[in-house]
Coordinates of C-alpha atoms and ligand atoms in Angstrom, one line a residue:
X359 CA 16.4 -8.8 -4.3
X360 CA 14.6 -5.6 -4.4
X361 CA 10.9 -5.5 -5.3
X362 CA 8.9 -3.4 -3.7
X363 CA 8.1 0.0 -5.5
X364 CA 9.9 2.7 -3.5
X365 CA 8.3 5.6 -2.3
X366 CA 9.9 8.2 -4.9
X367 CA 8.8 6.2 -7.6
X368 CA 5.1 6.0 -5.7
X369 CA 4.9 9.7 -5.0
X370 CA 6.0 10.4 -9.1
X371 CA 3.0 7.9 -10.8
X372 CA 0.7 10.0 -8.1
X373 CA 2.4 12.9 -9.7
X374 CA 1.4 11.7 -13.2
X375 CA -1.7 11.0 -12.4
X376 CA -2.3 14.5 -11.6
X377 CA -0.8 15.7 -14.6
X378 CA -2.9 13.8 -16.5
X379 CA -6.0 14.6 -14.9
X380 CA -4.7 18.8 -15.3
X381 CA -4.2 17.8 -19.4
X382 CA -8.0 15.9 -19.5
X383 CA -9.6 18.9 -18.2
X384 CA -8.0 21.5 -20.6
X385 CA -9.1 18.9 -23.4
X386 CA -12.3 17.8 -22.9
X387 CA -15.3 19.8 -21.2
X388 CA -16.7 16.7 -19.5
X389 CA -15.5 13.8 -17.8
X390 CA -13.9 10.9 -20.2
X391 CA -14.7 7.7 -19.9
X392 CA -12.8 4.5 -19.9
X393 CA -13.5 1.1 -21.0
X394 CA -10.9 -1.2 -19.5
X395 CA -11.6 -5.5 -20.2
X396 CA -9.1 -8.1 -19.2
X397 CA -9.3 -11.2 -20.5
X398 CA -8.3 -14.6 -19.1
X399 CA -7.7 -15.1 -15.1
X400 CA -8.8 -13.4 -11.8
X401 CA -5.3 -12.1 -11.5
X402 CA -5.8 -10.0 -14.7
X403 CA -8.7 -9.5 -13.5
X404 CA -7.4 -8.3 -10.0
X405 CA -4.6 -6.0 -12.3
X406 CA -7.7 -4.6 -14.3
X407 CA -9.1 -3.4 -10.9
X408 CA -5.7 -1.3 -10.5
X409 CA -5.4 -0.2 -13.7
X410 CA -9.2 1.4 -13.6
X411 CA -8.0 2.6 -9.8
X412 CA -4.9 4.9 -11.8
X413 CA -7.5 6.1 -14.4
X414 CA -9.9 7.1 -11.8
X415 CA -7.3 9.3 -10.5
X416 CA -6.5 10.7 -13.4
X417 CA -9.9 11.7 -13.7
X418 CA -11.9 8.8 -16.1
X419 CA -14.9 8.0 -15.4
X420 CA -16.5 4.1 -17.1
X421 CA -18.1 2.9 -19.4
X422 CA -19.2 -1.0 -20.4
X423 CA -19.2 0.1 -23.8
X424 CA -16.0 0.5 -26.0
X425 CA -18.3 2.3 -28.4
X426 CA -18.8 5.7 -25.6
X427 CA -15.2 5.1 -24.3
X428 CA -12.3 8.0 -24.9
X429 CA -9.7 5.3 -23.7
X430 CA -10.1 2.0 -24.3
X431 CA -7.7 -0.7 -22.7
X432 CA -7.7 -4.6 -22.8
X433 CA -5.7 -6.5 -20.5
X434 CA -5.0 -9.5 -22.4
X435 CA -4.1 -13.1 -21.8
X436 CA -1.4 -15.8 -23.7
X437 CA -2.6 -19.2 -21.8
X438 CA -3.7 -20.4 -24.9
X439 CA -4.1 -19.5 -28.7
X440 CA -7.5 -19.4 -28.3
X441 CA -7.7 -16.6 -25.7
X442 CA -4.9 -14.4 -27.8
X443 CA -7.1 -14.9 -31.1
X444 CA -9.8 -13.6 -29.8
X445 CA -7.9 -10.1 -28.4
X446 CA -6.4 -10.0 -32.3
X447 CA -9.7 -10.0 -33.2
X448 CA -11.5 -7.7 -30.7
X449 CA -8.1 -5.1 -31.6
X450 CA -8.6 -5.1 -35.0
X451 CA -12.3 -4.4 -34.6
X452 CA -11.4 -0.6 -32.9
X453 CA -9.8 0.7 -36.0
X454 CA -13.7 1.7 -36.4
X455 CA -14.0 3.5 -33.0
X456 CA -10.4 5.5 -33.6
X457 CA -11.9 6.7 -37.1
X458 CA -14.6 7.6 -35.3
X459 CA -12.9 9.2 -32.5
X460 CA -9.1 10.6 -33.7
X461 CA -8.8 11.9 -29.9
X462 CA -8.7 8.7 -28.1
X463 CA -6.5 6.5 -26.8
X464 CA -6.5 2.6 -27.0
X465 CA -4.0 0.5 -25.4
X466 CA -3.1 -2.9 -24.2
X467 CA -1.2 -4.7 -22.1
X468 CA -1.0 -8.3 -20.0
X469 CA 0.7 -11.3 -21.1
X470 CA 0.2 -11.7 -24.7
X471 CA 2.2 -7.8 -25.2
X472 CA 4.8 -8.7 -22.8
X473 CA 6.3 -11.4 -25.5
X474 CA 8.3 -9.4 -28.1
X475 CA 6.7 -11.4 -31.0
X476 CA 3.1 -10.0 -30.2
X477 CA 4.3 -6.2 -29.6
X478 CA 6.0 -6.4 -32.5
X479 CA 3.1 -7.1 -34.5
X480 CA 1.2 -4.8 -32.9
X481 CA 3.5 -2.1 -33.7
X482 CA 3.7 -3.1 -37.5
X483 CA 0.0 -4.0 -38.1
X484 CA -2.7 -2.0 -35.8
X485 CA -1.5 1.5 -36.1
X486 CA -4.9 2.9 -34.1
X487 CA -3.0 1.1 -30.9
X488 CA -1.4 4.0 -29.3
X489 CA 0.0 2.5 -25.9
X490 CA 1.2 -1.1 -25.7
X491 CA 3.1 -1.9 -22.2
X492 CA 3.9 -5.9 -20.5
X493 CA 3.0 -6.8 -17.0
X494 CA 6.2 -5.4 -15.7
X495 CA 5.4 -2.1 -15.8
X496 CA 1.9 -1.5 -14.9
X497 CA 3.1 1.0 -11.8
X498 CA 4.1 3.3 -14.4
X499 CA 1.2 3.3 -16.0
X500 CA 0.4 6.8 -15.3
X501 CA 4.2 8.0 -16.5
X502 CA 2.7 6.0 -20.2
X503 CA -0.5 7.6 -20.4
X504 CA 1.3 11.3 -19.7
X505 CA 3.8 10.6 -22.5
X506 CA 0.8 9.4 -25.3
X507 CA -1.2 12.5 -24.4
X508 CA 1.9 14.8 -23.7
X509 CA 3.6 14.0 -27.2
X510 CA 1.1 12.5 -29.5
X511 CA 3.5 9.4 -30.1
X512 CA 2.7 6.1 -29.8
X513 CA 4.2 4.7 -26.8
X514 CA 5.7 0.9 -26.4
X515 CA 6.9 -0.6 -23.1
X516 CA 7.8 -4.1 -22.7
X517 CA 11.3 -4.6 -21.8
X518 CA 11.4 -6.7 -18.3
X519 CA 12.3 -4.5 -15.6
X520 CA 13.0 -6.3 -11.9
X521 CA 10.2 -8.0 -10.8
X522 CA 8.4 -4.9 -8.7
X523 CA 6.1 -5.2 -6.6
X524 CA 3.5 -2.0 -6.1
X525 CA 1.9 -1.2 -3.0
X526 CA -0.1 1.9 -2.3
X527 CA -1.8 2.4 -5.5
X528 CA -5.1 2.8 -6.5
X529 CA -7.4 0.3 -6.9
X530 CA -11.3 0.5 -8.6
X531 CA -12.6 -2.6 -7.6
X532 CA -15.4 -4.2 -9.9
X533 CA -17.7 -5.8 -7.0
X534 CA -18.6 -4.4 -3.7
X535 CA -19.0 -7.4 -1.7
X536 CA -16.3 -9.5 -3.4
X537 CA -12.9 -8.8 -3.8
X538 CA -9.7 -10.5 -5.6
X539 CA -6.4 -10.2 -3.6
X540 CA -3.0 -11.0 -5.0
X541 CA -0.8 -12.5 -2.4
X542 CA 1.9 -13.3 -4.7
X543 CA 3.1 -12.6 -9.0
X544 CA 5.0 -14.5 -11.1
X545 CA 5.9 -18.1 -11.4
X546 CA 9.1 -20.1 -10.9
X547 CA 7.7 -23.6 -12.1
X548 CA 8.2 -24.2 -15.9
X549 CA 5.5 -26.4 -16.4
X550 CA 7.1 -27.3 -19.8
X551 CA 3.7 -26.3 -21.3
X552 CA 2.7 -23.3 -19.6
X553 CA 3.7 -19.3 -21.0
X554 CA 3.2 -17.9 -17.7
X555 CA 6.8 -17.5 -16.0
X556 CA 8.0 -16.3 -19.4
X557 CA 5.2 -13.4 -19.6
X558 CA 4.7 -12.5 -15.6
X559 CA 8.4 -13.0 -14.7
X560 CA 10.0 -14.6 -11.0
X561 CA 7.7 -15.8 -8.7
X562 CA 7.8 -12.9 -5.4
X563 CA 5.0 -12.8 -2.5
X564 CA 3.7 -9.4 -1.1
X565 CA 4.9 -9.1 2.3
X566 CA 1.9 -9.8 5.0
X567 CA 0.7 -6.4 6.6
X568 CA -0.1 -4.8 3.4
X569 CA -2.4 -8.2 2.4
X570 CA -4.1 -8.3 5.9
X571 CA -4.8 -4.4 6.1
X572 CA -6.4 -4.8 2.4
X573 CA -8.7 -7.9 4.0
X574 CA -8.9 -5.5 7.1
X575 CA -10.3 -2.8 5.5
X576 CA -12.5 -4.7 3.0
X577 CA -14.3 -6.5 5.7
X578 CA -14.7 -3.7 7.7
X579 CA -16.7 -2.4 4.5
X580 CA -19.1 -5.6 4.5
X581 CA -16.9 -7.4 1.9
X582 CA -18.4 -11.2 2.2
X583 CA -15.6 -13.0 -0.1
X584 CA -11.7 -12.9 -0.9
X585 CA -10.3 -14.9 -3.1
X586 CA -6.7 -15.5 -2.6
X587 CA -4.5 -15.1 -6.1
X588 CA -1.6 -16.5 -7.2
X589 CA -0.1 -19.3 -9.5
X590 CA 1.5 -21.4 -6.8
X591 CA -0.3 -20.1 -3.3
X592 CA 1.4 -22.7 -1.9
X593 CA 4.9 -21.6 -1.9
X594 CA 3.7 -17.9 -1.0
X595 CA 6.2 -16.7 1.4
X596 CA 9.3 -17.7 0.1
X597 CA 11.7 -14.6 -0.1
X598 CA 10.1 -12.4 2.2
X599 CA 12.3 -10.7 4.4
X600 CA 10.7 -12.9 6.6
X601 CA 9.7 -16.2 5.4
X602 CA 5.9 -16.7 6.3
X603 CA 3.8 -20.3 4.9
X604 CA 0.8 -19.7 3.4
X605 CA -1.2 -21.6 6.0
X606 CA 0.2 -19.3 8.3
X607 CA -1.1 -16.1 6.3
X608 CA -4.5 -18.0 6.2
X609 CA -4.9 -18.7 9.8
X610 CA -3.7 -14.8 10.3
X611 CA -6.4 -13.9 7.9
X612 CA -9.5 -16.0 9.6
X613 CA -8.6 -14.1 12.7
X614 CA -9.8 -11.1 11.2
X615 CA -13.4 -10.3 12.9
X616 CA -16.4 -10.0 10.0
X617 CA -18.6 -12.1 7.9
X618 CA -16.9 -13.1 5.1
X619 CA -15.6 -16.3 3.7
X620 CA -12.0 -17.0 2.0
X621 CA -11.5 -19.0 -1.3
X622 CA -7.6 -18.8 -2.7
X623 CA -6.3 -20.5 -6.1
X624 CA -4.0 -21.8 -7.1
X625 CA -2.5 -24.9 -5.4
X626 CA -0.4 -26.7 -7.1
X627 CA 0.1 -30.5 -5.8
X628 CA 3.7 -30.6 -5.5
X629 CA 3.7 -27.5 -2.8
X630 CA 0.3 -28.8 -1.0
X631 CA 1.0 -29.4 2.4
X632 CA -0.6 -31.2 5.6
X633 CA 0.1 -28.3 7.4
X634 CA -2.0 -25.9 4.7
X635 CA -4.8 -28.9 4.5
X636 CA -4.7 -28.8 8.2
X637 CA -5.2 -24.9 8.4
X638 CA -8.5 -25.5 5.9
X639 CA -9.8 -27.7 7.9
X640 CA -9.1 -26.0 11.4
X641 CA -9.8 -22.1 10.1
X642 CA -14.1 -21.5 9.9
X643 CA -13.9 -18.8 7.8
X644 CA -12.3 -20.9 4.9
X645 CA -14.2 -22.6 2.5
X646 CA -13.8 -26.1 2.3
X647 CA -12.9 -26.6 -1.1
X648 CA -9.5 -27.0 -3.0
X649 CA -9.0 -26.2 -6.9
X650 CA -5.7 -28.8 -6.8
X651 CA -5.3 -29.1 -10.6
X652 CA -3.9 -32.5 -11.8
X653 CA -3.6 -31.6 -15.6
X654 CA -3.6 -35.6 -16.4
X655 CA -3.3 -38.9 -14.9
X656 CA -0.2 -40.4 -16.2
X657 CA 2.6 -39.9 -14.5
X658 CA 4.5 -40.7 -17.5
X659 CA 3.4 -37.4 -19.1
X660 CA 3.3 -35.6 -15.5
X661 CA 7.2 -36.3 -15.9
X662 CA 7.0 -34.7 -19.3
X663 CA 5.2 -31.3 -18.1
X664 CA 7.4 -31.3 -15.2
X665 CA 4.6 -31.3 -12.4
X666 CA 7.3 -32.7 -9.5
X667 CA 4.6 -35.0 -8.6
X668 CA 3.4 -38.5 -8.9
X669 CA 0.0 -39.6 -9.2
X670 CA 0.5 -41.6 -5.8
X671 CA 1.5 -38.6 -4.1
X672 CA -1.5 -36.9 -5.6
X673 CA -4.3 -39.6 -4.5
X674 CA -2.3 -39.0 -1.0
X675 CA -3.0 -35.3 -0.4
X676 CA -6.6 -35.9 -1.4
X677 CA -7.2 -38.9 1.3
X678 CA -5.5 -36.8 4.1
X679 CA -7.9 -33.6 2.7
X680 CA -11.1 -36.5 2.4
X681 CA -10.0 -37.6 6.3
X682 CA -9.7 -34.0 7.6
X683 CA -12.2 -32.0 6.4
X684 CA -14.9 -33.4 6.1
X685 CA -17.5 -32.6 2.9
X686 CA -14.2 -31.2 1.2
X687 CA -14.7 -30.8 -2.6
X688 CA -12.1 -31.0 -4.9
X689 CA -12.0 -28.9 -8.7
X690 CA -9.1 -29.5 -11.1
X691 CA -7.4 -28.2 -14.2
X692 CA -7.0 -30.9 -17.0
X693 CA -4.7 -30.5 -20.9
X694 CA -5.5 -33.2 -22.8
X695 CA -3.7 -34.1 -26.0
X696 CA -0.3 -33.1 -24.5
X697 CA 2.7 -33.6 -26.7
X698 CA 3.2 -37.4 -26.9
X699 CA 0.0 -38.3 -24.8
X700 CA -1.7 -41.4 -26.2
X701 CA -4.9 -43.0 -25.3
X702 CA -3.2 -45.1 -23.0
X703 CA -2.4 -42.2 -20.9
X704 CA -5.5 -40.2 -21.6
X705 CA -7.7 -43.6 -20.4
X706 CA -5.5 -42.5 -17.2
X707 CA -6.9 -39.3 -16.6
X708 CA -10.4 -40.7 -17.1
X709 CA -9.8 -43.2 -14.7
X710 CA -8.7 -40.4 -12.1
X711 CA -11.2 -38.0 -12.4
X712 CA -13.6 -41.1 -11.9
X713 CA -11.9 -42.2 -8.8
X714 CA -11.1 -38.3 -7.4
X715 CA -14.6 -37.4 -8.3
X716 CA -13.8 -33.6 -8.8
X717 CA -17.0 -31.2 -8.3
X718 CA -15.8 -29.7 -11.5
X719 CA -13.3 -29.3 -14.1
X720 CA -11.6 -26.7 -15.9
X721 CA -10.5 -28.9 -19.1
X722 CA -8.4 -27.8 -22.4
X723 CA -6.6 -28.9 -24.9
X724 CA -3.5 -28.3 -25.2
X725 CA -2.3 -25.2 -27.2
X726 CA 1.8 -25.0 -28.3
X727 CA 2.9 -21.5 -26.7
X728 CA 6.1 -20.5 -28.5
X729 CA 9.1 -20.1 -26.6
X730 CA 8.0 -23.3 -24.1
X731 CA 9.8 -26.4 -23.9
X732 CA 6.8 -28.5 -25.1
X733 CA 6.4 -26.7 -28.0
X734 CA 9.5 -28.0 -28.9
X735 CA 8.1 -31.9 -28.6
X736 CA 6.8 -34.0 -31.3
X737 CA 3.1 -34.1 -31.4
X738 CA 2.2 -36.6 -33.8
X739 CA -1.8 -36.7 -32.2
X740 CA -3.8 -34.9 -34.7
X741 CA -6.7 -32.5 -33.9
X742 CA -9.8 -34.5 -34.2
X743 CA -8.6 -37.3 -32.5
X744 CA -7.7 -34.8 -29.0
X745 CA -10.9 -33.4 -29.9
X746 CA -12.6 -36.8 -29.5
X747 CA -10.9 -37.4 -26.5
X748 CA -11.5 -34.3 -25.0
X749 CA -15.2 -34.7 -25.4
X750 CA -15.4 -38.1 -23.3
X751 CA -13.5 -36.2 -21.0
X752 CA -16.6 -33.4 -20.8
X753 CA -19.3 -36.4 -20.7
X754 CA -17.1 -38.4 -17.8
X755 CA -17.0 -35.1 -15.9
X756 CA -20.7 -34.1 -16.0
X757 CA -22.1 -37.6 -14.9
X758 CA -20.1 -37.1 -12.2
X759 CA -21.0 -33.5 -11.7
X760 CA -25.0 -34.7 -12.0
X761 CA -24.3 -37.3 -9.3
X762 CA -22.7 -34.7 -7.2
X763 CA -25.7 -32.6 -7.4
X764 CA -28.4 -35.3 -7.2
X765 CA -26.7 -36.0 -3.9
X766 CA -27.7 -32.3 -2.4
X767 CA -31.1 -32.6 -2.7
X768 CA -32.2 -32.0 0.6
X769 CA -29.3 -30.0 2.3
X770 CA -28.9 -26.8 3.3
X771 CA -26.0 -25.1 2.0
X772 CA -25.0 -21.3 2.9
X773 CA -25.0 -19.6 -0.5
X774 CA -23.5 -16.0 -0.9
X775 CA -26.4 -14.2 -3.5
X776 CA -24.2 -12.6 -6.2
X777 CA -27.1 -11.2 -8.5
X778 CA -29.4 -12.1 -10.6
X779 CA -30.3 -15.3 -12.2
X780 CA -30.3 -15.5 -16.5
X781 CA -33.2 -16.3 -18.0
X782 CA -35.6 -16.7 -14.6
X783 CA -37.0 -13.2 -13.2
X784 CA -37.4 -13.2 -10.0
X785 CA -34.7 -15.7 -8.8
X786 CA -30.7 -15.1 -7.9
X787 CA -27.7 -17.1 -8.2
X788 CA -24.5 -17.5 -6.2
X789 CA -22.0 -20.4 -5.3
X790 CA -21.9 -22.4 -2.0
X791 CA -19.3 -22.2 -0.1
X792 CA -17.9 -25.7 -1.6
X793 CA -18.3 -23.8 -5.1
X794 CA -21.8 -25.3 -6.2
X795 CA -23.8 -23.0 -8.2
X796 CA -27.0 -22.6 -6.5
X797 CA -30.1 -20.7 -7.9
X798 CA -33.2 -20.0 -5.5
X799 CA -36.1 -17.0 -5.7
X800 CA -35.3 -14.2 -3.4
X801 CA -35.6 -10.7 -3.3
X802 CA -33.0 -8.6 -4.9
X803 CA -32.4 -6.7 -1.5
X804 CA -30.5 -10.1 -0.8
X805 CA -27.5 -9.7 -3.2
X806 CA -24.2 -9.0 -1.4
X807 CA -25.6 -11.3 2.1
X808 CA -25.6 -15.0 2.9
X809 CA -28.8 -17.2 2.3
X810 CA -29.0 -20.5 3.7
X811 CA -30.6 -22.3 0.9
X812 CA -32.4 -25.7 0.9
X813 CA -31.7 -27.7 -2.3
X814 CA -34.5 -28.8 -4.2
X815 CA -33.4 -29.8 -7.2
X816 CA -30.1 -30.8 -9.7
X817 CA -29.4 -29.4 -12.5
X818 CA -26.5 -30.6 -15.1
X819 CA -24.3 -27.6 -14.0
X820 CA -26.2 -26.2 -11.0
X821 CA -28.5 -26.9 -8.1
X822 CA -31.8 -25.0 -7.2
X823 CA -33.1 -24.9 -4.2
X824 CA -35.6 -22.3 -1.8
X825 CA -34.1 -20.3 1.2
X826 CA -34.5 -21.0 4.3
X827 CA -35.0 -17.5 5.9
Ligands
LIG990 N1 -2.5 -25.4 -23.4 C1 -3.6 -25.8 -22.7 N2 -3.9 -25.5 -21.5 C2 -3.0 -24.8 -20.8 N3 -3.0 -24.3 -19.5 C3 -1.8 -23.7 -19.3 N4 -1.1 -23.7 -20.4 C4 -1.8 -24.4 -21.3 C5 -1.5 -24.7 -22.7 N5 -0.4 -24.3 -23.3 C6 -4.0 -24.6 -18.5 C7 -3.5 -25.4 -17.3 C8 -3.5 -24.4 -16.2 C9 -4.7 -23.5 -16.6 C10 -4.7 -22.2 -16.0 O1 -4.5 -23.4 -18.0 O2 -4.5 -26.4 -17.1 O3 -3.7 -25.0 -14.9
LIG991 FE1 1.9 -22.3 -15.6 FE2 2.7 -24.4 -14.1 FE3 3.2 -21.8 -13.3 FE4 0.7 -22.8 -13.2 S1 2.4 -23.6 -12.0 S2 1.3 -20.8 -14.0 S3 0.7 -24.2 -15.0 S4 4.0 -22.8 -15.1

């Protein structure tokens, strides 16, 4: 299978890009600006960063605000209704800044305008949306945005190519001291629930040297965090050229010389392995923490969102991880109010989360995503009552979290100071490195470093503490 962008096609976006930055400067007598958000996960958050490193080149400059912005693009998510309600929303909404503006572009892309059903109404209803493209063709970005300034069309682009791989371009990152890498796209695993393999297409891992140069470089920089992406981390490697285990790209990455620490998500239980939870525990620059979501505690509905997993097989890999590393802290994803799922099974997940004791959960309700198999199931459960259910689920989790925190008092933990704390002037906030949210007063100078911080007191959600300097 071929996936990696070919050098021809590399050299002719870099060509575009130059085009387009010859076409900005004949139209406008300053530099553009360009508002890009993406909604929903790091990874769209990571594709963001490459998308602003393409307009950069072309010659836009940024802008927080849609309301200064000459291009305006939202990289949008599909996980849930929710998430693409909210981009209908936010889409309609700049019908006021193209009145405003005629000259300007707007476009989107991501997951929600990869399905045919959601570029299809974007077509027919939100004529100000002049470029709409799907994740498989974000490396010809540049091509898209010649052709909407070139011909004054509106351009539309989301038939599924092969599942390409870029390397070499451009990338605008949105922090300076922490960085989001892709190791891997796509996924393979059908969780019967889930839209993601239908919208980001076949699961494919970037070969090694182009991920440990980016690290390379990074740290080289002062970088002080990567965080590993992908929807299955644990299967990264499979199809290379030459098959490499993820535990064996993390142990290759930890040998890399700087200060810095590595998170990666996301692990999914049925790929976890000794031999990764033995790399965590044996590697110094990793953090000791594993986001290993469960999604519920039954097995018989486990079966039904085809996890390939059993609850007993679970509880294992969390007593090897408990054995190995010790202090390891465990975060989970959790749907509630699956197709089917009674309280019977729902009392389950309770009963887990009890036992597993996560440090925190990422928690939902389930959302029917058309096109999946579950959406397909009956689902006889109504609202109020997953609602109900759901909310026992967030008062389980923060006793638990409270307890978690109660039990730092008095420790140090090495915090990495990521900026400014809401609300108290003065103070700064950043996670541990086994994820805690720890606020402390510090001087600003301190933002992008380390601070080994004694905890002095819990809060419901986060920990305070003073540094110990
Ligand atoms: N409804 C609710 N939650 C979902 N997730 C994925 N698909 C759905 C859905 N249809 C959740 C899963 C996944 C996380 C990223 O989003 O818990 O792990
Ligand atoms: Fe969705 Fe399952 Fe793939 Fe995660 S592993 S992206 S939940 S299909």
């Amino acid at each position: 299978m071929k996936t990696e962008l070919s050098q021809a096609e590399l050299s002719l976006q870099f060509e575009y890009m130059k085009r387009v930055r010859e076409l900005l400067a004949q139209r406008y007598d300053h530099p553009p600006l360009a508002h890009v958000h993406s909604y929903g996960c790091q990874a769209n958050v990571a594709e963001g960063e490459r998308i602003q490193g393409m307009l950069a080149q072309m010659g836009y400059g940024f802008t927080d605000s849609p309301d200064d912005a000459d291009f305006i693009l939202y990289n949008t998510c599909a996980i849930r209704k929710g998430a693409e309600d909210r981009v209908f929303g936010n889409v309609g909404a700049l019908q006021h800044n193209k009145r405003r503006r005629p000259d300007m572009i707007i476009a989107l892309c991501g997951c929600m305008t990869q399905q045919e059903q959601v570029a299809a109404r974007m077509k027919r209803s939100y004529p100000h949306v002049d470029l709409v493209f799907g994740t498989h063709a974000i490396h010809r970005f540049p091509q898209m945005v010649h052709e909407v300034l070139s011909s004054q069309k509106r351009v539309f682009h989301i038939e599924e190519t092969e599942n390409i791989i870029a390397e070499g371009l451009p990338i605008r990152r949105d922090g300076d001291f922490k960085a989001w890498i892709p190791i891997m796209y796509g996924c393979d695993n059908f969780c019967t629930y889930c839209i993601v393999p239908y919208v980001k297409g076949r699961e494919r891992s970037r070969r090694p040297g182009p991920i440990l140069n980016e690290v390379r470089e990074l740290a080289a920089k002062g970088y002080r965090e990567f965080t590993l992406l992908g929807q299955n981390v644990n299967s990264y490697g499979k199809g290379l050229d030459e098959p490499v285990s993820f535990a064996s790209l993390l142990r290759k990455i930890n040998e890399i010389e700087g200060d810095f620490r590595v998170r990666f998500m996301t692990s999914h239980p049925k790929d976890c392995t000794h031999e990764l939870i033995d790399a965590i525990a044996e590697c110094d620059k990793l953090c000791k923490h594993i986001h290993l979501p469960v999604q519920c505690g039954s097995d018989r509905i486990l079966k039904q969102m085809n996890r390939h997993y059993t609850l007993q097989q679970y509880r294992e890999l969390i007593d090897y991880a408990r054995k190995k590393i010790p202090g390891v802290s465990f975060t989970s994803d959790i749907i509630v109010g699956f197709p089917g799922e009674t309280y019977k099974d729902f009392c389950e997940t309770l009963a887990l989360i009890r036992e597993v004791e996560y440090d925190s959960l990422y928690t939902f309700i389930y959302s029917p995503r058309e096109g999946t198999r579950a959406a397909q199931m009956e689902d006889p459960m109504p609202g109020e009552e997953k609602s109900r259910w759901f909310q026992e689920l967030l008062e389980t989790q923060e006793q638990i979290g409270i307890r978690h925190n109660e039990a730092r008092v008095g420790k140090v933990l090495r915090v990495l100071a990521e900026g400014e704390a809401k609300n108290k002037s003065g103070w700064l906030t950043g996670h541990a490195d086994n994820s805690s949210i720890v606020n402390f007063p510090a001087d600003q100078d301190l933002i992008g470093s380390f601070v080994p911080v004694r905890i002095t007191r819990a809060l419901n959600w986060a920990v305070e503490g003073e540094p110990v300097l």
